[in-house]
Amino acid sequence: QVQFVESGGGLVQAGRSLRLSCAASGSTFRVNVMGWYRQAPGNQRELVAHISPGGNTNYADSVQGRFTISRDKARNTVYLQMNSLKPEDTAVYYCNLVPRIDAYWGQGTQVTVSS
């Protein structure tokens, strides 16, 4: 059974940093592309970063240069380091496979950036 548990969110001022963690259970973690998604109120859920099993990364234009995705295969964990946060980064952040599988969504972690 695959399960993702996100943590690390919080309330921060603009310009500050946060690091999100996604603990994965099940065997799919090591062999699949993993991604961080976010959903702001009134918006669709969007993919902001993803990482391949080999470590290749890709970012949405809105976070390029500010966010860094990484994975620790020994810990079955994916991280999202978020620097220079902006109010528009406020959202609930989720991890999932890429392409996503709806049955695997966790509860997410709320990130709120104040101006």
mmCIF file of N, CA and C in Angstrom:
data_model
loop_
_atom_site.group_PDB
_atom_site.id
_atom_site.type_symbol
_atom_site.label_atom_id
_atom_site.label_comp_id
_atom_site.label_asym_id
_atom_site.label_seq_id
_atom_site.Cartn_x
_atom_site.Cartn_y
_atom_site.Cartn_z
ATOM 1 N N GLN A 1 0.846 -1.189 0.000
ATOM 2 C CA GLN A 1 0.000 0.000 0.000
ATOM 3 C C GLN A 1 0.883 1.241 0.000
ATOM 4 N N VAL A 2 0.612 2.152 -0.895
ATOM 5 C CA VAL A 2 1.390 3.378 -1.015
ATOM 6 C C VAL A 2 0.744 4.470 -0.175
ATOM 7 N N GLN A 3 1.578 5.180 0.565
ATOM 8 C CA GLN A 3 1.096 6.288 1.368
ATOM 9 C C GLN A 3 2.166 7.362 1.424
ATOM 10 N N PHE A 4 1.734 8.611 1.306
ATOM 11 C CA PHE A 4 2.632 9.752 1.415
ATOM 12 C C PHE A 4 2.182 10.627 2.581
ATOM 13 N N VAL A 5 3.129 11.013 3.432
ATOM 14 C CA VAL A 5 2.822 11.864 4.578
ATOM 15 C C VAL A 5 3.713 13.096 4.512
ATOM 16 N N GLU A 6 3.067 14.248 4.322
ATOM 17 C CA GLU A 6 3.795 15.495 4.191
ATOM 18 C C GLU A 6 3.896 16.210 5.532
ATOM 19 N N SER A 7 5.005 16.931 5.723
ATOM 20 C CA SER A 7 5.196 17.703 6.951
ATOM 21 C C SER A 7 6.135 18.861 6.680
ATOM 22 N N GLY A 8 6.224 19.784 7.639
ATOM 23 C CA GLY A 8 7.185 20.870 7.549
ATOM 24 C C GLY A 8 6.615 22.231 7.202
ATOM 25 N N GLY A 9 5.329 22.286 6.930
ATOM 26 C CA GLY A 9 4.739 23.568 6.598
ATOM 27 C C GLY A 9 4.633 24.492 7.802
ATOM 28 N N GLY A 10 4.173 25.710 7.548
ATOM 29 C CA GLY A 10 4.009 26.660 8.637
ATOM 30 C C GLY A 10 3.735 28.047 8.114
ATOM 31 N N LEU A 11 3.771 29.005 9.043
ATOM 32 C CA LEU A 11 3.565 30.415 8.729
ATOM 33 C C LEU A 11 4.906 31.117 8.796
ATOM 34 N N VAL A 12 5.301 31.745 7.697
ATOM 35 C CA VAL A 12 6.575 32.450 7.654
ATOM 36 C C VAL A 12 6.398 33.784 6.963
ATOM 37 N N GLN A 13 7.335 34.680 7.196
ATOM 38 C CA GLN A 13 7.330 35.969 6.516
ATOM 39 C C GLN A 13 7.957 35.831 5.130
ATOM 40 N N ALA A 14 7.577 36.696 4.254
ATOM 41 C CA ALA A 14 8.170 36.713 2.917
ATOM 42 C C ALA A 14 9.689 36.840 3.019
ATOM 43 N N GLY A 15 10.379 36.106 2.148
ATOM 44 C CA GLY A 15 11.834 36.116 2.149
ATOM 45 C C GLY A 15 12.465 35.018 2.967
ATOM 46 N N ARG A 16 11.675 34.383 3.834
ATOM 47 C CA ARG A 16 12.204 33.322 4.689
ATOM 48 C C ARG A 16 12.170 31.983 3.954
ATOM 49 N N SER A 17 12.600 30.931 4.669
ATOM 50 C CA SER A 17 12.713 29.592 4.085
ATOM 51 C C SER A 17 11.934 28.567 4.897
ATOM 52 N N LEU A 18 11.557 27.488 4.213
ATOM 53 C CA LEU A 18 10.970 26.316 4.848
ATOM 54 C C LEU A 18 11.478 25.081 4.120
ATOM 55 N N ARG A 19 11.525 23.960 4.829
ATOM 56 C CA ARG A 19 11.836 22.692 4.181
ATOM 57 C C ARG A 19 10.709 21.713 4.452
ATOM 58 N N LEU A 20 10.109 21.241 3.388
ATOM 59 C CA LEU A 20 9.036 20.263 3.487
ATOM 60 C C LEU A 20 9.606 18.854 3.337
ATOM 61 N N SER A 21 8.955 17.909 4.006
ATOM 62 C CA SER A 21 9.343 16.507 3.901
ATOM 63 C C SER A 21 8.142 15.681 3.486
ATOM 64 N N CYS A 22 8.416 14.638 2.725
ATOM 65 C CA CYS A 22 7.379 13.699 2.306
ATOM 66 C C CYS A 22 7.897 12.292 2.579
ATOM 67 N N ALA A 23 7.309 11.649 3.574
ATOM 68 C CA ALA A 23 7.685 10.268 3.903
ATOM 69 C C ALA A 23 6.815 9.322 3.094
ATOM 70 N N ALA A 24 7.458 8.427 2.386
ATOM 71 C CA ALA A 24 6.743 7.514 1.497
ATOM 72 C C ALA A 24 6.812 6.093 2.012
ATOM 73 N N SER A 25 5.708 5.395 1.950
ATOM 74 C CA SER A 25 5.676 3.974 2.240
ATOM 75 C C SER A 25 5.379 3.233 0.947
ATOM 76 N N GLY A 26 5.662 1.963 0.925
ATOM 77 C CA GLY A 26 5.438 1.202 -0.289
ATOM 78 C C GLY A 26 6.679 1.151 -1.155
ATOM 79 N N SER A 27 6.606 0.382 -2.202
ATOM 80 C CA SER A 27 7.793 0.092 -3.013
ATOM 81 C C SER A 27 7.953 1.004 -4.220
ATOM 82 N N THR A 28 6.989 1.915 -4.432
ATOM 83 C CA THR A 28 7.042 2.704 -5.664
ATOM 84 C C THR A 28 8.038 3.848 -5.590
ATOM 85 N N PHE A 29 8.427 4.216 -4.392
ATOM 86 C CA PHE A 29 9.246 5.417 -4.226
ATOM 87 C C PHE A 29 10.528 5.354 -5.032
ATOM 88 N N ARG A 30 11.208 4.226 -4.970
ATOM 89 C CA ARG A 30 12.541 4.143 -5.561
ATOM 90 C C ARG A 30 12.542 4.101 -7.078
ATOM 91 N N VAL A 31 11.449 3.734 -7.665
ATOM 92 C CA VAL A 31 11.462 3.496 -9.115
ATOM 93 C C VAL A 31 10.602 4.464 -9.888
ATOM 94 N N ASN A 32 10.046 5.465 -9.223
ATOM 95 C CA ASN A 32 9.155 6.394 -9.901
ATOM 96 C C ASN A 32 9.618 7.840 -9.726
ATOM 97 N N VAL A 33 9.186 8.655 -10.657
ATOM 98 C CA VAL A 33 9.380 10.095 -10.521
ATOM 99 C C VAL A 33 8.481 10.591 -9.396
ATOM 100 N N MET A 34 9.048 11.383 -8.499
ATOM 101 C CA MET A 34 8.300 11.950 -7.388
ATOM 102 C C MET A 34 8.169 13.452 -7.571
ATOM 103 N N GLY A 35 7.028 13.977 -7.176
ATOM 104 C CA GLY A 35 6.803 15.399 -7.353
ATOM 105 C C GLY A 35 6.184 16.064 -6.147
ATOM 106 N N TRP A 36 6.401 17.360 -6.065
ATOM 107 C CA TRP A 36 5.698 18.210 -5.110
ATOM 108 C C TRP A 36 4.671 19.026 -5.884
ATOM 109 N N TYR A 37 3.462 19.028 -5.371
ATOM 110 C CA TYR A 37 2.364 19.772 -5.940
ATOM 111 C C TYR A 37 1.878 20.788 -4.902
ATOM 112 N N ARG A 38 1.142 21.787 -5.366
ATOM 113 C CA ARG A 38 0.531 22.716 -4.424
ATOM 114 C C ARG A 38 -0.817 23.164 -4.962
ATOM 115 N N GLN A 39 -1.674 23.536 -4.011
ATOM 116 C CA GLN A 39 -2.999 24.026 -4.363
ATOM 117 C C GLN A 39 -3.341 25.208 -3.481
ATOM 118 N N ALA A 40 -3.499 26.347 -4.116
ATOM 119 C CA ALA A 40 -3.928 27.549 -3.414
ATOM 120 C C ALA A 40 -5.449 27.648 -3.498
ATOM 121 N N PRO A 41 -6.074 28.357 -2.572
ATOM 122 C CA PRO A 41 -7.534 28.485 -2.593
ATOM 123 C C PRO A 41 -8.037 29.011 -3.935
ATOM 124 N N GLY A 42 -9.003 28.304 -4.493
ATOM 125 C CA GLY A 42 -9.588 28.725 -5.760
ATOM 126 C C GLY A 42 -8.800 28.335 -6.990
ATOM 127 N N ASN A 43 -7.659 27.687 -6.772
ATOM 128 C CA ASN A 43 -6.812 27.294 -7.906
ATOM 129 C C ASN A 43 -6.761 25.783 -8.049
ATOM 130 N N GLN A 44 -6.366 25.340 -9.227
ATOM 131 C CA GLN A 44 -6.153 23.914 -9.436
ATOM 132 C C GLN A 44 -4.811 23.497 -8.816
ATOM 133 N N ARG A 45 -4.717 22.216 -8.510
ATOM 134 C CA ARG A 45 -3.464 21.695 -7.987
ATOM 135 C C ARG A 45 -2.429 21.693 -9.109
ATOM 136 N N GLU A 46 -1.243 22.194 -8.800
ATOM 137 C CA GLU A 46 -0.210 22.299 -9.827
ATOM 138 C C GLU A 46 1.081 21.622 -9.369
ATOM 139 N N LEU A 47 1.806 21.103 -10.337
ATOM 140 C CA LEU A 47 3.105 20.486 -10.066
ATOM 141 C C LEU A 47 4.160 21.576 -10.026
ATOM 142 N N VAL A 48 4.933 21.638 -8.939
ATOM 143 C CA VAL A 48 5.938 22.694 -8.841
ATOM 144 C C VAL A 48 7.363 22.168 -8.996
ATOM 145 N N ALA A 49 7.578 20.886 -8.695
ATOM 146 C CA ALA A 49 8.931 20.325 -8.824
ATOM 147 C C ALA A 49 8.832 18.815 -8.893
ATOM 148 N N HIS A 50 9.743 18.197 -9.638
ATOM 149 C CA HIS A 50 9.785 16.747 -9.618
ATOM 150 C C HIS A 50 11.209 16.255 -9.779
ATOM 151 N N ILE A 51 11.426 15.001 -9.353
ATOM 152 C CA ILE A 51 12.762 14.415 -9.353
ATOM 153 C C ILE A 51 12.667 12.968 -9.808
ATOM 154 N N SER A 52 13.572 12.570 -10.671
ATOM 155 C CA SER A 52 13.579 11.216 -11.195
ATOM 156 C C SER A 52 14.317 10.277 -10.246
ATOM 157 N N PRO A 53 14.186 8.979 -10.438
ATOM 158 C CA PRO A 53 14.959 8.050 -9.605
ATOM 159 C C PRO A 53 16.457 8.301 -9.696
ATOM 160 N N GLY A 54 16.915 8.809 -10.827
ATOM 161 C CA GLY A 54 18.328 9.088 -10.998
ATOM 162 C C GLY A 54 18.766 10.441 -10.491
ATOM 163 N N GLY A 55 17.805 11.241 -10.032
ATOM 164 C CA GLY A 55 18.147 12.533 -9.446
ATOM 165 C C GLY A 55 17.973 13.727 -10.357
ATOM 166 N N ASN A 56 17.478 13.524 -11.574
ATOM 167 C CA ASN A 56 17.215 14.669 -12.446
ATOM 168 C C ASN A 56 16.013 15.437 -11.918
ATOM 169 N N THR A 57 16.120 16.763 -11.938
ATOM 170 C CA THR A 57 15.068 17.614 -11.373
ATOM 171 C C THR A 57 14.494 18.564 -12.416
ATOM 172 N N ASN A 58 13.280 18.996 -12.128
ATOM 173 C CA ASN A 58 12.611 19.954 -13.004
ATOM 174 C C ASN A 58 11.693 20.810 -12.158
ATOM 175 N N TYR A 59 11.567 22.098 -12.518
ATOM 176 C CA TYR A 59 10.805 23.044 -11.706
ATOM 177 C C TYR A 59 9.858 23.870 -12.550
ATOM 178 N N ALA A 60 8.760 24.256 -11.943
ATOM 179 C CA ALA A 60 7.883 25.225 -12.571
ATOM 180 C C ALA A 60 8.596 26.570 -12.615
ATOM 181 N N ASP A 61 8.246 27.359 -13.609
ATOM 182 C CA ASP A 61 8.896 28.659 -13.764
ATOM 183 C C ASP A 61 8.735 29.522 -12.517
ATOM 184 N N SER A 62 7.605 29.390 -11.853
ATOM 185 C CA SER A 62 7.299 30.246 -10.707
ATOM 186 C C SER A 62 8.203 29.986 -9.503
ATOM 187 N N VAL A 63 8.852 28.813 -9.456
ATOM 188 C CA VAL A 63 9.699 28.482 -8.307
ATOM 189 C C VAL A 63 11.150 28.249 -8.700
ATOM 190 N N GLN A 64 11.434 28.266 -9.987
ATOM 191 C CA GLN A 64 12.795 28.023 -10.463
ATOM 192 C C GLN A 64 13.776 28.982 -9.786
ATOM 193 N N GLY A 65 14.863 28.410 -9.276
ATOM 194 C CA GLY A 65 15.875 29.235 -8.625
ATOM 195 C C GLY A 65 15.623 29.498 -7.155
ATOM 196 N N ARG A 66 14.421 29.167 -6.674
ATOM 197 C CA ARG A 66 14.098 29.392 -5.256
ATOM 198 C C ARG A 66 13.856 28.074 -4.515
ATOM 199 N N PHE A 67 13.295 27.093 -5.202
ATOM 200 C CA PHE A 67 12.968 25.801 -4.590
ATOM 201 C C PHE A 67 13.953 24.740 -5.081
ATOM 202 N N THR A 68 14.232 23.781 -4.201
ATOM 203 C CA THR A 68 15.093 22.657 -4.547
ATOM 204 C C THR A 68 14.460 21.369 -4.046
ATOM 205 N N ILE A 69 14.275 20.431 -4.961
ATOM 206 C CA ILE A 69 13.728 19.125 -4.595
ATOM 207 C C ILE A 69 14.882 18.122 -4.486
ATOM 208 N N SER A 70 14.769 17.235 -3.511
ATOM 209 C CA SER A 70 15.781 16.200 -3.339
ATOM 210 C C SER A 70 15.111 14.951 -2.774
ATOM 211 N N ARG A 71 15.842 13.836 -2.821
ATOM 212 C CA ARG A 71 15.257 12.602 -2.297
ATOM 213 C C ARG A 71 16.326 11.807 -1.572
ATOM 214 N N ASP A 72 15.924 11.148 -0.518
ATOM 215 C CA ASP A 72 16.798 10.278 0.251
ATOM 216 C C ASP A 72 16.208 8.872 0.145
ATOM 217 N N LYS A 73 16.818 8.057 -0.706
ATOM 218 C CA LYS A 73 16.256 6.736 -0.956
ATOM 219 C C LYS A 73 16.332 5.857 0.284
ATOM 220 N N ALA A 74 17.361 6.021 1.089
ATOM 221 C CA ALA A 74 17.489 5.200 2.295
ATOM 222 C C ALA A 74 16.365 5.479 3.275
ATOM 223 N N ARG A 75 15.882 6.699 3.281
ATOM 224 C CA ARG A 75 14.806 7.088 4.201
ATOM 225 C C ARG A 75 13.439 7.122 3.527
ATOM 226 N N ASN A 76 13.387 6.791 2.230
ATOM 227 C CA ASN A 76 12.110 6.871 1.494
ATOM 228 C C ASN A 76 11.463 8.236 1.682
ATOM 229 N N THR A 77 12.254 9.279 1.549
ATOM 230 C CA THR A 77 11.755 10.623 1.811
ATOM 231 C C THR A 77 12.152 11.568 0.679
ATOM 232 N N VAL A 78 11.225 12.438 0.329
ATOM 233 C CA VAL A 78 11.478 13.503 -0.638
ATOM 234 C C VAL A 78 11.361 14.839 0.094
ATOM 235 N N TYR A 79 12.240 15.752 -0.235
ATOM 236 C CA TYR A 79 12.267 17.053 0.417
ATOM 237 C C TYR A 79 12.001 18.163 -0.597
ATOM 238 N N LEU A 80 11.505 19.279 -0.090
ATOM 239 C CA LEU A 80 11.389 20.486 -0.890
ATOM 240 C C LEU A 80 11.926 21.638 -0.053
ATOM 241 N N GLN A 81 13.098 22.107 -0.416
ATOM 242 C CA GLN A 81 13.669 23.284 0.231
ATOM 243 C C GLN A 81 13.137 24.508 -0.476
ATOM 244 N N MET A 82 12.492 25.384 0.272
ATOM 245 C CA MET A 82 11.866 26.567 -0.301
ATOM 246 C C MET A 82 12.531 27.799 0.285
ATOM 247 N N ASN A 83 13.203 28.544 -0.551
ATOM 248 C CA ASN A 83 13.877 29.773 -0.138
ATOM 249 C C ASN A 83 13.206 30.984 -0.763
ATOM 250 N N SER A 84 13.486 32.139 -0.204
ATOM 251 C CA SER A 84 12.940 33.404 -0.733
ATOM 252 C C SER A 84 11.438 33.290 -0.968
ATOM 253 N N LEU A 85 10.741 32.826 0.033
ATOM 254 C CA LEU A 85 9.304 32.593 -0.119
ATOM 255 C C LEU A 85 8.549 33.890 -0.367
ATOM 256 N N LYS A 86 7.496 33.775 -1.159
ATOM 257 C CA LYS A 86 6.650 34.900 -1.524
ATOM 258 C C LYS A 86 5.219 34.624 -1.069
ATOM 259 N N PRO A 87 4.424 35.669 -0.878
ATOM 260 C CA PRO A 87 3.018 35.442 -0.505
ATOM 261 C C PRO A 87 2.290 34.543 -1.499
ATOM 262 N N GLU A 88 2.647 34.612 -2.766
ATOM 263 C CA GLU A 88 1.978 33.779 -3.773
ATOM 264 C C GLU A 88 2.366 32.300 -3.680
ATOM 265 N N ASP A 89 3.317 31.959 -2.820
ATOM 266 C CA ASP A 89 3.626 30.558 -2.568
ATOM 267 C C ASP A 89 2.670 29.937 -1.539
ATOM 268 N N THR A 90 1.821 30.741 -0.963
ATOM 269 C CA THR A 90 0.860 30.238 0.012
ATOM 270 C C THR A 90 -0.055 29.200 -0.630
ATOM 271 N N ALA A 91 -0.096 28.018 -0.033
ATOM 272 C CA ALA A 91 -0.863 26.901 -0.594
ATOM 273 C C ALA A 91 -0.730 25.699 0.334
ATOM 274 N N VAL A 92 -1.516 24.689 0.049
ATOM 275 C CA VAL A 92 -1.298 23.381 0.653
ATOM 276 C C VAL A 92 -0.387 22.609 -0.298
ATOM 277 N N TYR A 93 0.675 22.042 0.251
ATOM 278 C CA TYR A 93 1.669 21.332 -0.544
ATOM 279 C C TYR A 93 1.514 19.832 -0.339
ATOM 280 N N TYR A 94 1.562 19.103 -1.444
ATOM 281 C CA TYR A 94 1.393 17.656 -1.450
ATOM 282 C C TYR A 94 2.535 17.004 -2.233
ATOM 283 N N CYS A 95 2.812 15.753 -1.932
ATOM 284 C CA CYS A 95 3.702 14.976 -2.787
ATOM 285 C C CYS A 95 2.915 13.821 -3.396
ATOM 286 N N ASN A 96 3.385 13.360 -4.525
ATOM 287 C CA ASN A 96 2.733 12.273 -5.248
ATOM 288 C C ASN A 96 3.680 11.841 -6.357
ATOM 289 N N LEU A 97 3.295 10.773 -7.018
ATOM 290 C CA LEU A 97 4.064 10.359 -8.181
ATOM 291 C C LEU A 97 3.820 11.359 -9.309
ATOM 292 N N VAL A 98 4.656 11.259 -10.336
ATOM 293 C CA VAL A 98 4.464 12.016 -11.560
ATOM 294 C C VAL A 98 4.470 11.000 -12.701
ATOM 295 N N PRO A 99 3.383 10.874 -13.475
ATOM 296 C CA PRO A 99 2.084 11.518 -13.290
ATOM 297 C C PRO A 99 1.422 11.110 -11.963
ATOM 298 N N ARG A 100 0.610 11.981 -11.471
ATOM 299 C CA ARG A 100 -0.007 11.744 -10.164
ATOM 300 C C ARG A 100 -1.035 10.631 -10.234
ATOM 301 N N ILE A 101 -1.240 10.022 -9.083
ATOM 302 C CA ILE A 101 -2.279 9.010 -8.925
ATOM 303 C C ILE A 101 -3.191 9.503 -7.809
ATOM 304 N N ASP A 102 -4.430 9.746 -8.139
ATOM 305 C CA ASP A 102 -5.342 10.398 -7.199
ATOM 306 C C ASP A 102 -5.517 9.608 -5.899
ATOM 307 N N ALA A 103 -5.414 8.303 -5.982
ATOM 308 C CA ALA A 103 -5.604 7.490 -4.781
ATOM 309 C C ALA A 103 -4.471 7.680 -3.779
ATOM 310 N N TYR A 104 -3.384 8.281 -4.185
ATOM 311 C CA TYR A 104 -2.211 8.418 -3.324
ATOM 312 C C TYR A 104 -2.107 9.767 -2.626
ATOM 313 N N TRP A 105 -3.056 10.670 -2.839
ATOM 314 C CA TRP A 105 -2.941 11.976 -2.183
ATOM 315 C C TRP A 105 -2.986 11.827 -0.664
ATOM 316 N N GLY A 106 -2.073 12.522 0.011
ATOM 317 C CA GLY A 106 -2.098 12.611 1.455
ATOM 318 C C GLY A 106 -2.875 13.851 1.874
ATOM 319 N N GLN A 107 -2.692 14.247 3.135
ATOM 320 C CA GLN A 107 -3.421 15.406 3.640
ATOM 321 C C GLN A 107 -2.711 16.714 3.311
ATOM 322 N N GLY A 108 -1.458 16.632 2.917
ATOM 323 C CA GLY A 108 -0.736 17.835 2.572
ATOM 324 C C GLY A 108 -0.254 18.587 3.801
ATOM 325 N N THR A 109 0.514 19.642 3.544
ATOM 326 C CA THR A 109 1.006 20.498 4.621
ATOM 327 C C THR A 109 0.826 21.951 4.185
ATOM 328 N N GLN A 110 0.261 22.746 5.073
ATOM 329 C CA GLN A 110 -0.071 24.129 4.745
ATOM 330 C C GLN A 110 1.161 25.018 4.859
ATOM 331 N N VAL A 111 1.379 25.813 3.825
ATOM 332 C CA VAL A 111 2.421 26.838 3.835
ATOM 333 C C VAL A 111 1.740 28.188 3.659
ATOM 334 N N THR A 112 1.979 29.084 4.604
ATOM 335 C CA THR A 112 1.413 30.417 4.540
ATOM 336 C C THR A 112 2.544 31.428 4.632
ATOM 337 N N VAL A 113 2.618 32.298 3.635
ATOM 338 C CA VAL A 113 3.680 33.299 3.589
ATOM 339 C C VAL A 113 3.040 34.678 3.739
ATOM 340 N N SER A 114 3.426 35.381 4.770
ATOM 341 C CA SER A 114 2.873 36.709 5.016
ATOM 342 C C SER A 114 3.788 37.773 4.408
ATOM 343 N N SER A 115 3.168 38.858 3.992
ATOM 344 C CA SER A 115 3.939 39.944 3.354
ATOM 345 C C SER A 115 4.457 40.925 4.383
#
